[in-house]
PDB file of N, CA and C in Angstrom:
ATOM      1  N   UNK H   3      25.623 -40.360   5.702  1.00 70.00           N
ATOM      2  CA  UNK H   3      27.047 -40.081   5.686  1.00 70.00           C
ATOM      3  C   UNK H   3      27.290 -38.832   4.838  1.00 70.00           C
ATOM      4  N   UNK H   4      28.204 -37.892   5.239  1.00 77.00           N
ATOM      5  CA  UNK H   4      28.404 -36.838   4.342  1.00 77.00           C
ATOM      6  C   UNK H   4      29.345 -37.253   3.481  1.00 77.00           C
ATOM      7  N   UNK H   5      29.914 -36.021   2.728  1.00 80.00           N
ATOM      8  CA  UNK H   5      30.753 -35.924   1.634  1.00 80.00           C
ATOM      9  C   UNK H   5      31.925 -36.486   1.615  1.00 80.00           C
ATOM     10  N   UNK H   6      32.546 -36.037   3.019  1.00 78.00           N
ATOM     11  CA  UNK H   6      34.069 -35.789   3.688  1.00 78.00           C
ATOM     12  C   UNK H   6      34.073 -37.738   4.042  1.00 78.00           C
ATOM     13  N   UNK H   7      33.149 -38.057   5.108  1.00 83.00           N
ATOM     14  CA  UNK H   7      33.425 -39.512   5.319  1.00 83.00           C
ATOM     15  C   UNK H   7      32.678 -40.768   4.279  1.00 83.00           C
ATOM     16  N   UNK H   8      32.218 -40.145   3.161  1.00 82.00           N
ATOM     17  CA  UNK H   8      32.386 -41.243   2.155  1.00 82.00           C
ATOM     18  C   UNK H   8      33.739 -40.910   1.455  1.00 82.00           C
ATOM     19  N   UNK H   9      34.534 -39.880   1.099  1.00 84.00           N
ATOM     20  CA  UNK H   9      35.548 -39.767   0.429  1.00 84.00           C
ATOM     21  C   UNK H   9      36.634 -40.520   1.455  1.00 84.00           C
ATOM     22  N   UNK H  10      36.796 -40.178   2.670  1.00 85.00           N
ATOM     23  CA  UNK H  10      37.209 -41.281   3.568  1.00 85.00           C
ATOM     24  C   UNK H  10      37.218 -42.777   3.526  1.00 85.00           C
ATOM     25  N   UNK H  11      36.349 -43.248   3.367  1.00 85.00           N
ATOM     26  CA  UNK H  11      35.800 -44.744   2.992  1.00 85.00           C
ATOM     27  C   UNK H  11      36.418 -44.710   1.882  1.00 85.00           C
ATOM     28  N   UNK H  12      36.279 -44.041   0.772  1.00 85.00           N
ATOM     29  CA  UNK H  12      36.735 -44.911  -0.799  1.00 85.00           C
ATOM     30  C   UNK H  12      38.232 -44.263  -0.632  1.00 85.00           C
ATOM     31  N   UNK H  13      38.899 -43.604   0.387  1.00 87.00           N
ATOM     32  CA  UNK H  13      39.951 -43.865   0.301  1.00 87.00           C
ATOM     33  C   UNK H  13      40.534 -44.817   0.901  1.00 87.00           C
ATOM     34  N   UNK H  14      40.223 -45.435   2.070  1.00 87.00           N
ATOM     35  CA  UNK H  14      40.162 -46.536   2.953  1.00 87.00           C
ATOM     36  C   UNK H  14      40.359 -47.781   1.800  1.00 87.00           C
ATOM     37  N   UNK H  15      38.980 -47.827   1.220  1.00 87.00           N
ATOM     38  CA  UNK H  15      38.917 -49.056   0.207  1.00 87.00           C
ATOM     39  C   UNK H  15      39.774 -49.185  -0.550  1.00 87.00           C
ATOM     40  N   UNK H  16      40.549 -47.920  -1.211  1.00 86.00           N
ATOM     41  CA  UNK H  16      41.439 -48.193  -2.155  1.00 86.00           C
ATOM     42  C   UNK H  16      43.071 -48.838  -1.939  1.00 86.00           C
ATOM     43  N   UNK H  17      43.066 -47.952  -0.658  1.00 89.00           N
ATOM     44  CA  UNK H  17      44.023 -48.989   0.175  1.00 89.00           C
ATOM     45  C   UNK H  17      44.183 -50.257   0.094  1.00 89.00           C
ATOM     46  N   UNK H  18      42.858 -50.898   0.279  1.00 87.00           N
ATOM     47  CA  UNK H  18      43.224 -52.373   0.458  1.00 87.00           C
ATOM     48  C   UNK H  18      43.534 -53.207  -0.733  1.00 87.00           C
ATOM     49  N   UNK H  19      43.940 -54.644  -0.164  1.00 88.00           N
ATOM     50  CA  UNK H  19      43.964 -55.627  -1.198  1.00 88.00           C
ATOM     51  C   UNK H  19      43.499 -56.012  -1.349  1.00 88.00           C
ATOM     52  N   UNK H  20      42.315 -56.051  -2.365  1.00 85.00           N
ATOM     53  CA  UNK H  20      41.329 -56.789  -2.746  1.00 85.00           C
ATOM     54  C   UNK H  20      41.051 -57.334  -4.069  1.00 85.00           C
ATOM     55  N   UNK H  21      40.848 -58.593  -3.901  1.00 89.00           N
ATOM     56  CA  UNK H  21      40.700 -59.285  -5.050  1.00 89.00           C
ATOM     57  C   UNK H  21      39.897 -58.998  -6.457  1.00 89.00           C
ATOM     58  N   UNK H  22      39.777 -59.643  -7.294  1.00 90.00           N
ATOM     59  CA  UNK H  22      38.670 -59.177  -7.977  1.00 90.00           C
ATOM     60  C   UNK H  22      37.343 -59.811  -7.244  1.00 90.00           C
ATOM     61  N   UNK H  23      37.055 -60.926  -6.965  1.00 90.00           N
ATOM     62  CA  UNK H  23      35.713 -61.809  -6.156  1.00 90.00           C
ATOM     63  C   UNK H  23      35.734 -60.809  -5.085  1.00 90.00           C
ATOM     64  N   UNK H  24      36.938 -60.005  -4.327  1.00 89.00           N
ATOM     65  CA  UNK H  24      36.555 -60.076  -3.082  1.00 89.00           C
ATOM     66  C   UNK H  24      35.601 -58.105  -3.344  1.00 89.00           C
ATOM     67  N   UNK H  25      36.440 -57.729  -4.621  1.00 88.00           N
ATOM     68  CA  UNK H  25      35.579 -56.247  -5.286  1.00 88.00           C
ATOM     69  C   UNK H  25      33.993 -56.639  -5.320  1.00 88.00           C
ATOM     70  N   UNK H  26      33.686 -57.751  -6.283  1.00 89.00           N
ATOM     71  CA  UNK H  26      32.597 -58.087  -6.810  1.00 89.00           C
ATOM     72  C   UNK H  26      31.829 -58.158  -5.265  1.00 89.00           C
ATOM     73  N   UNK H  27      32.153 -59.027  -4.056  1.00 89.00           N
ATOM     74  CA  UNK H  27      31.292 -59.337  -3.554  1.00 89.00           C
ATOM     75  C   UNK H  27      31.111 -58.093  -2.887  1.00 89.00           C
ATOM     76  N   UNK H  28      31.731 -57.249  -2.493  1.00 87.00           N
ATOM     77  CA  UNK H  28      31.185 -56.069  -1.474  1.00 87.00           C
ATOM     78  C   UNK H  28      31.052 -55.002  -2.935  1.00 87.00           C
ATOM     79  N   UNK H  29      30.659 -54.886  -4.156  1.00 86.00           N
ATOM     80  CA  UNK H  29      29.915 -54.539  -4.855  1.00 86.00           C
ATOM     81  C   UNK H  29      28.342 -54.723  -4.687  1.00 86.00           C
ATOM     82  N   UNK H  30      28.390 -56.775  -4.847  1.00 87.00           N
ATOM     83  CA  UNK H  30      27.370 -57.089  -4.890  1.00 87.00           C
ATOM     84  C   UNK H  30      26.639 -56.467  -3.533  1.00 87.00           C
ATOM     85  N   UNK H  31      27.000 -56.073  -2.074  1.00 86.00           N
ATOM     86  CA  UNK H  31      26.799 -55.840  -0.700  1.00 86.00           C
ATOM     87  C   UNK H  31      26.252 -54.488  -0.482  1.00 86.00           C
ATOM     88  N   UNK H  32      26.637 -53.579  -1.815  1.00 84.00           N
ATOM     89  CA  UNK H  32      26.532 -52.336  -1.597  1.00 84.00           C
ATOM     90  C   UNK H  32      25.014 -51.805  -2.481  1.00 84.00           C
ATOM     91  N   UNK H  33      25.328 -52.928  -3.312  1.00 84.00           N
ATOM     92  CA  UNK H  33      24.085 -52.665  -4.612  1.00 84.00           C
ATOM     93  C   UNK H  33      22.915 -53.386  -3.771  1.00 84.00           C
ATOM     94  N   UNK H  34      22.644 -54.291  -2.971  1.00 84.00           N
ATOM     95  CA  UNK H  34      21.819 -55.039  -2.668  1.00 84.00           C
ATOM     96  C   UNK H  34      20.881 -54.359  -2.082  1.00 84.00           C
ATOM     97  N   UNK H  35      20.647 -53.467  -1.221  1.00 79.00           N
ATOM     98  CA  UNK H  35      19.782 -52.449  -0.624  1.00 79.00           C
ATOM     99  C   UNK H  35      19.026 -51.615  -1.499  1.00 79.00           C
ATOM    100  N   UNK H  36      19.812 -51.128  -2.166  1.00 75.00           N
ATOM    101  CA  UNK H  36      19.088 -50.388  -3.737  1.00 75.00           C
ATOM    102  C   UNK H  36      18.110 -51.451  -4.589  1.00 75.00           C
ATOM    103  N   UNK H  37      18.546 -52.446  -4.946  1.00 71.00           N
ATOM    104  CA  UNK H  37      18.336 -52.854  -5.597  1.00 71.00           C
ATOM    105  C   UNK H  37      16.872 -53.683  -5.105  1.00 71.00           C
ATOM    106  N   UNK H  38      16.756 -54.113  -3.641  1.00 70.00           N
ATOM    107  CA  UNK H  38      15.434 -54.216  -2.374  1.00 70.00           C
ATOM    108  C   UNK H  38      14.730 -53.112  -2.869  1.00 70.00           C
ATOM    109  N   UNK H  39      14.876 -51.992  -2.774  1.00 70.00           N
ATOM    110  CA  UNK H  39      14.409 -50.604  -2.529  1.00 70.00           C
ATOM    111  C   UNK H  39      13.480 -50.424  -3.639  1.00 70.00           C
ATOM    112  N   UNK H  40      14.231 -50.980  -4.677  1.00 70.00           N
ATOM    113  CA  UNK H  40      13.863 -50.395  -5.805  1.00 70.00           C
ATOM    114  C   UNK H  40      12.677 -51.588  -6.531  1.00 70.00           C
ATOM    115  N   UNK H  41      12.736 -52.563  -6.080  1.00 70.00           N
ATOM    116  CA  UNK H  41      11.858 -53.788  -6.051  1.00 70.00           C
ATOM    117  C   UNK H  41      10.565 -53.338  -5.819  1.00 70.00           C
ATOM    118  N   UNK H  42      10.571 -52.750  -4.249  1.00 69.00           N
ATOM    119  CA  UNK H  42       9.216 -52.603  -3.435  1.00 69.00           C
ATOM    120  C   UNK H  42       8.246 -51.802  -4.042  1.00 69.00           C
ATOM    121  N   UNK H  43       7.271 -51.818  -4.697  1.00 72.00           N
ATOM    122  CA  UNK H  43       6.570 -50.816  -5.284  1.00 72.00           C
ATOM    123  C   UNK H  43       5.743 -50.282  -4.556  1.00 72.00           C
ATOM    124  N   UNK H  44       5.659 -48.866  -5.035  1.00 72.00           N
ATOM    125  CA  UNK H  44       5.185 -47.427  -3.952  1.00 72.00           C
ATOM    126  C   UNK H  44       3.835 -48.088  -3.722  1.00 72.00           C
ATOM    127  N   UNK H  45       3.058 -47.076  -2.279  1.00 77.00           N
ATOM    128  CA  UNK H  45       2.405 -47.821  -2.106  1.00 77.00           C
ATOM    129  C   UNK H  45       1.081 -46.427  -2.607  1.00 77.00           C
ATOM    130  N   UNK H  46      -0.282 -47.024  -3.271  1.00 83.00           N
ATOM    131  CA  UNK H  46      -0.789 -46.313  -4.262  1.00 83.00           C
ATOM    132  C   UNK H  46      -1.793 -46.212  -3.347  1.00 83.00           C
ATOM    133  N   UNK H  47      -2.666 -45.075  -3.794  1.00 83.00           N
ATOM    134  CA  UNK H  47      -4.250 -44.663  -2.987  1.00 83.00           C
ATOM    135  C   UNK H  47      -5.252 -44.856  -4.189  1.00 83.00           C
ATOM    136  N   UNK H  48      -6.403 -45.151  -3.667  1.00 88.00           N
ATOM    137  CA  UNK H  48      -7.427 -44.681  -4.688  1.00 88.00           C
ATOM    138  C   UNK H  48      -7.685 -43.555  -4.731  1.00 88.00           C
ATOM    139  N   UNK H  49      -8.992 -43.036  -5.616  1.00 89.00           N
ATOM    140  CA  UNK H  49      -9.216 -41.484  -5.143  1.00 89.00           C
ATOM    141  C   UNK H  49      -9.887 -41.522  -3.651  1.00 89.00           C
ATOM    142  N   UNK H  50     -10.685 -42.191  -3.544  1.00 91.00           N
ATOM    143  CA  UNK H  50     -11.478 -42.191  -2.824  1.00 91.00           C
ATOM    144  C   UNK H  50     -10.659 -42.297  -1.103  1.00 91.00           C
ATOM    145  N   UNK H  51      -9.922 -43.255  -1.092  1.00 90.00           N
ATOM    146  CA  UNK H  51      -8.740 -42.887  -0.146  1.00 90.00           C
ATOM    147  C   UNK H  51      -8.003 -41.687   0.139  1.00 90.00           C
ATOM    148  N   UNK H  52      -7.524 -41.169  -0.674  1.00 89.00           N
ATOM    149  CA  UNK H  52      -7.031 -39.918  -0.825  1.00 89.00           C
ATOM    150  C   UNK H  52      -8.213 -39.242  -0.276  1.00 89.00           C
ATOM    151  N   UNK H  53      -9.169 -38.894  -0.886  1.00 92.00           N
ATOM    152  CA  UNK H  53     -10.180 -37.767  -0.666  1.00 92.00           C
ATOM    153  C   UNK H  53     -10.188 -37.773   1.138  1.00 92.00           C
ATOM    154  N   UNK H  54     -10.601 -39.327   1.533  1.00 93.00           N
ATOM    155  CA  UNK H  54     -11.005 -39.933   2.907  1.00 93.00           C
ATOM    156  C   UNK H  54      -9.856 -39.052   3.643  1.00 93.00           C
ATOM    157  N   UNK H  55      -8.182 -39.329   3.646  1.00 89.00           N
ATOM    158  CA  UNK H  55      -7.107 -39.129   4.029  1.00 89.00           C
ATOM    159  C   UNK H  55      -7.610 -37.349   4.342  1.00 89.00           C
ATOM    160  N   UNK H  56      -7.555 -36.494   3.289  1.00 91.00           N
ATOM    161  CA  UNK H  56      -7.536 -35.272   3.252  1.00 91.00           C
ATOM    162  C   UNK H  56      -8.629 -34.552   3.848  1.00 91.00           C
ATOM    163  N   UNK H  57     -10.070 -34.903   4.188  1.00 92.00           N
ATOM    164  CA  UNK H  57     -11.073 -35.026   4.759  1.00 92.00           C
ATOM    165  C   UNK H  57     -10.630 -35.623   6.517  1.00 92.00           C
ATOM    166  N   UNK H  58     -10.261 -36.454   6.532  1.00 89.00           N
ATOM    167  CA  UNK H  58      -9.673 -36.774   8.736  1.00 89.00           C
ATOM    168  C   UNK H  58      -8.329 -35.290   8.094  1.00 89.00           C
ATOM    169  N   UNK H  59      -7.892 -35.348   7.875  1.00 88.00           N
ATOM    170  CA  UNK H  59      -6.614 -34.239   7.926  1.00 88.00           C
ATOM    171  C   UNK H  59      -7.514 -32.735   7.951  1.00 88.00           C
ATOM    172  N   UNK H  60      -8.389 -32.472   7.617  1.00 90.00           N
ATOM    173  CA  UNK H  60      -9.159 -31.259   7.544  1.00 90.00           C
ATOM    174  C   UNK H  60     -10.127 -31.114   9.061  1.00 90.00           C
ATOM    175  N   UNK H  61     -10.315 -32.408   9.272  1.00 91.00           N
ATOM    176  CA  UNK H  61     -11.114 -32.550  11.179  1.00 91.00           C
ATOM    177  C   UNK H  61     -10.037 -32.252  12.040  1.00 91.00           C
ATOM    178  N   UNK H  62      -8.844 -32.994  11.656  1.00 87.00           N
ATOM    179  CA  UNK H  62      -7.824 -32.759  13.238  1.00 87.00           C
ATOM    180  C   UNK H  62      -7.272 -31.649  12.771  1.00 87.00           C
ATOM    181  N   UNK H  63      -7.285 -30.439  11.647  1.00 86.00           N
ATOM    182  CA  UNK H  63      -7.223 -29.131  11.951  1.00 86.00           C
ATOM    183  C   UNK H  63      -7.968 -28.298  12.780  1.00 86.00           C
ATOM    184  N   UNK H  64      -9.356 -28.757  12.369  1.00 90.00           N
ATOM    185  CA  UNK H  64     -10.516 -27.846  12.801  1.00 90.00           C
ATOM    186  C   UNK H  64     -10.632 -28.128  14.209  1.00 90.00           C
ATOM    187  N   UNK H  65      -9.746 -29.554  14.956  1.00 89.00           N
ATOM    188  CA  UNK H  65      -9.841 -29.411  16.231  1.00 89.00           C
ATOM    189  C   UNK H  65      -8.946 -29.438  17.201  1.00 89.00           C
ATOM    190  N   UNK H  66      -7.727 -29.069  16.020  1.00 87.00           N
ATOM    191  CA  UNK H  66      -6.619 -28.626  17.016  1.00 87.00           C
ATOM    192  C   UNK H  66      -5.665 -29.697  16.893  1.00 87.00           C
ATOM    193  N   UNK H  67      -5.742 -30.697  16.314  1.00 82.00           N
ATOM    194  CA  UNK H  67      -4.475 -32.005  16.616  1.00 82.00           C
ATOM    195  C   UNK H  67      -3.554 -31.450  15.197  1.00 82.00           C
ATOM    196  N   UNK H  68      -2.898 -30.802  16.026  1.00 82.00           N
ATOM    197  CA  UNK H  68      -1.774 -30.292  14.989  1.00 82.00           C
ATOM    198  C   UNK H  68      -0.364 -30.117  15.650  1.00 82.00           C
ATOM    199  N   UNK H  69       0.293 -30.220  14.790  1.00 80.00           N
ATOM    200  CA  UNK H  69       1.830 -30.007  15.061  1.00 80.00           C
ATOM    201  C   UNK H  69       2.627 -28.862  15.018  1.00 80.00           C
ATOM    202  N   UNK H  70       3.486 -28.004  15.763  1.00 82.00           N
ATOM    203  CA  UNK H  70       4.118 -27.113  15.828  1.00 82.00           C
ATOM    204  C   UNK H  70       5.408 -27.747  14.810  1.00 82.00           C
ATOM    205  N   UNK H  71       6.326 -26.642  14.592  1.00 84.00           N
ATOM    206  CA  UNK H  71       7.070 -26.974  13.527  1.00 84.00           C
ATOM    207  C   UNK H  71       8.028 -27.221  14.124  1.00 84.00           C
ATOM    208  N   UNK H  72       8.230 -27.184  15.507  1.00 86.00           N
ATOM    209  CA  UNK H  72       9.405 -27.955  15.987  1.00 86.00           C
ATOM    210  C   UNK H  72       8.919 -29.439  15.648  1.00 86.00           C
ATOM    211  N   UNK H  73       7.895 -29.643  16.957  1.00 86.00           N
ATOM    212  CA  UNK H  73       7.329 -30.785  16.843  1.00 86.00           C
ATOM    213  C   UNK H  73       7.110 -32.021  15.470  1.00 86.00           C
ATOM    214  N   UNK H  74       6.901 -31.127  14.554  1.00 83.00           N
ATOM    215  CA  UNK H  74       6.670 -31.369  13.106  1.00 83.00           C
ATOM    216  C   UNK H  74       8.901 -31.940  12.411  1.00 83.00           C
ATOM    217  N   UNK H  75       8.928 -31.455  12.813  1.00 85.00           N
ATOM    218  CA  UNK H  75      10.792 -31.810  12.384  1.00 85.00           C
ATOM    219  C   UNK H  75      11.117 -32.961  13.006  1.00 85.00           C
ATOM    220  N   UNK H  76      10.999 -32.571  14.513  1.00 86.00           N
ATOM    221  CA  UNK H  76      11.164 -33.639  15.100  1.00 86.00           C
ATOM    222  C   UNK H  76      10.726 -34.695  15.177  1.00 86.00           C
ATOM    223  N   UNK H  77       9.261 -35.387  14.582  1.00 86.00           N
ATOM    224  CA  UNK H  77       8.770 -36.311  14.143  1.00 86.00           C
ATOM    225  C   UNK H  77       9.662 -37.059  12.672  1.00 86.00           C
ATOM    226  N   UNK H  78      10.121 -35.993  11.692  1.00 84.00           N
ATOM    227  CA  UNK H  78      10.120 -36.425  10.709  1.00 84.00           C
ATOM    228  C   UNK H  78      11.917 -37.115  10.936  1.00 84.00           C
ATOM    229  N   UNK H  79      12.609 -35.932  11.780  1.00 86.00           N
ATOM    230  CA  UNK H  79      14.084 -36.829  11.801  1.00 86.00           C
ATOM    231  C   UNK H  79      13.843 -38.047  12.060  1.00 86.00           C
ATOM    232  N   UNK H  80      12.944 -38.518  13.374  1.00 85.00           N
ATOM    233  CA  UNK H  80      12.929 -39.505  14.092  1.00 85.00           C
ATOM    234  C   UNK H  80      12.785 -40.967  12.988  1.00 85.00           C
ATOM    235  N   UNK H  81      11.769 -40.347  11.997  1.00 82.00           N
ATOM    236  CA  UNK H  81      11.207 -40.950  10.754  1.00 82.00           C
ATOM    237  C   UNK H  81      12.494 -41.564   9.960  1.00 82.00           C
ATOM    238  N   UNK H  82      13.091 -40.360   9.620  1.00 83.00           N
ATOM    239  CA  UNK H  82      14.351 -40.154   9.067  1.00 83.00           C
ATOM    240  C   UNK H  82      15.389 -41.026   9.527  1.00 83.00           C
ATOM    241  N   UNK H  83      15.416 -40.973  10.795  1.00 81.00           N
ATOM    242  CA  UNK H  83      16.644 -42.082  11.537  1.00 81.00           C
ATOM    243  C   UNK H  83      16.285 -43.521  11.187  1.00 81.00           C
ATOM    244  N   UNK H  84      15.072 -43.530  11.421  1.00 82.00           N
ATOM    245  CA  UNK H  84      14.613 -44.986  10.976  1.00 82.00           C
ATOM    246  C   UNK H  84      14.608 -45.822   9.565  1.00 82.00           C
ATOM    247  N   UNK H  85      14.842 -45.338   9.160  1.00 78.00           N
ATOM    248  CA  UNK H  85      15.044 -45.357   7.839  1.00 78.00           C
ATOM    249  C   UNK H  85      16.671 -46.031   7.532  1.00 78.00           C
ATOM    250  N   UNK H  86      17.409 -45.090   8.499  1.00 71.00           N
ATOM    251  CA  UNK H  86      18.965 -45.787   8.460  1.00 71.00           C
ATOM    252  C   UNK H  86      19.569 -46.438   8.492  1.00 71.00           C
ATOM    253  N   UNK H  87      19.007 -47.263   9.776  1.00 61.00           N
ATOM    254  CA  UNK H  87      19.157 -48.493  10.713  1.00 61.00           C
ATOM    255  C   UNK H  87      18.764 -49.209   9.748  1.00 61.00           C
TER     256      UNK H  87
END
């Protein structure tokens, strides 16, 4: 969401009548995703993984499985969208 339609929304919200329980609970609704997010801990490599990772990434250069930078964007929005939902 950009700038313009979250300032939209919290003007929307302010509009309404809302209780204090009924603040708290779509507080609690808004924090809850973050608060998942922030739970999940990153996910870690060894070295030896890493090395492995960067080593296949150095073969599918040398034989061509590579991405153009359209191609390369367009993977990552797609990534990106998913994420939203």
């Amino acid at each position: 969401m950009n700038a313009v339609s979250l300032n939209n929304l919290w003007s929307y919200l302010q509009g309404l009548s809302l209780t204090a329980s009924n603040r708290k609970w779509l507080a609690e609704k808004l924090i809850a995703p973050v608060e998942e997010e922030a739970a999940t801990p990153p996910v870690l490599q060894t070295w030896e993984e890493a090395m492995s990772d960067l080593d296949e990434s150095e073969r599918e250069f040398e034989r061509g499985d590579v991405l153009t930078g359209e191609e390369f964007n367009v993977q990552c929005q797609a990534l990106i969208d998913s994420f939203a939902k």
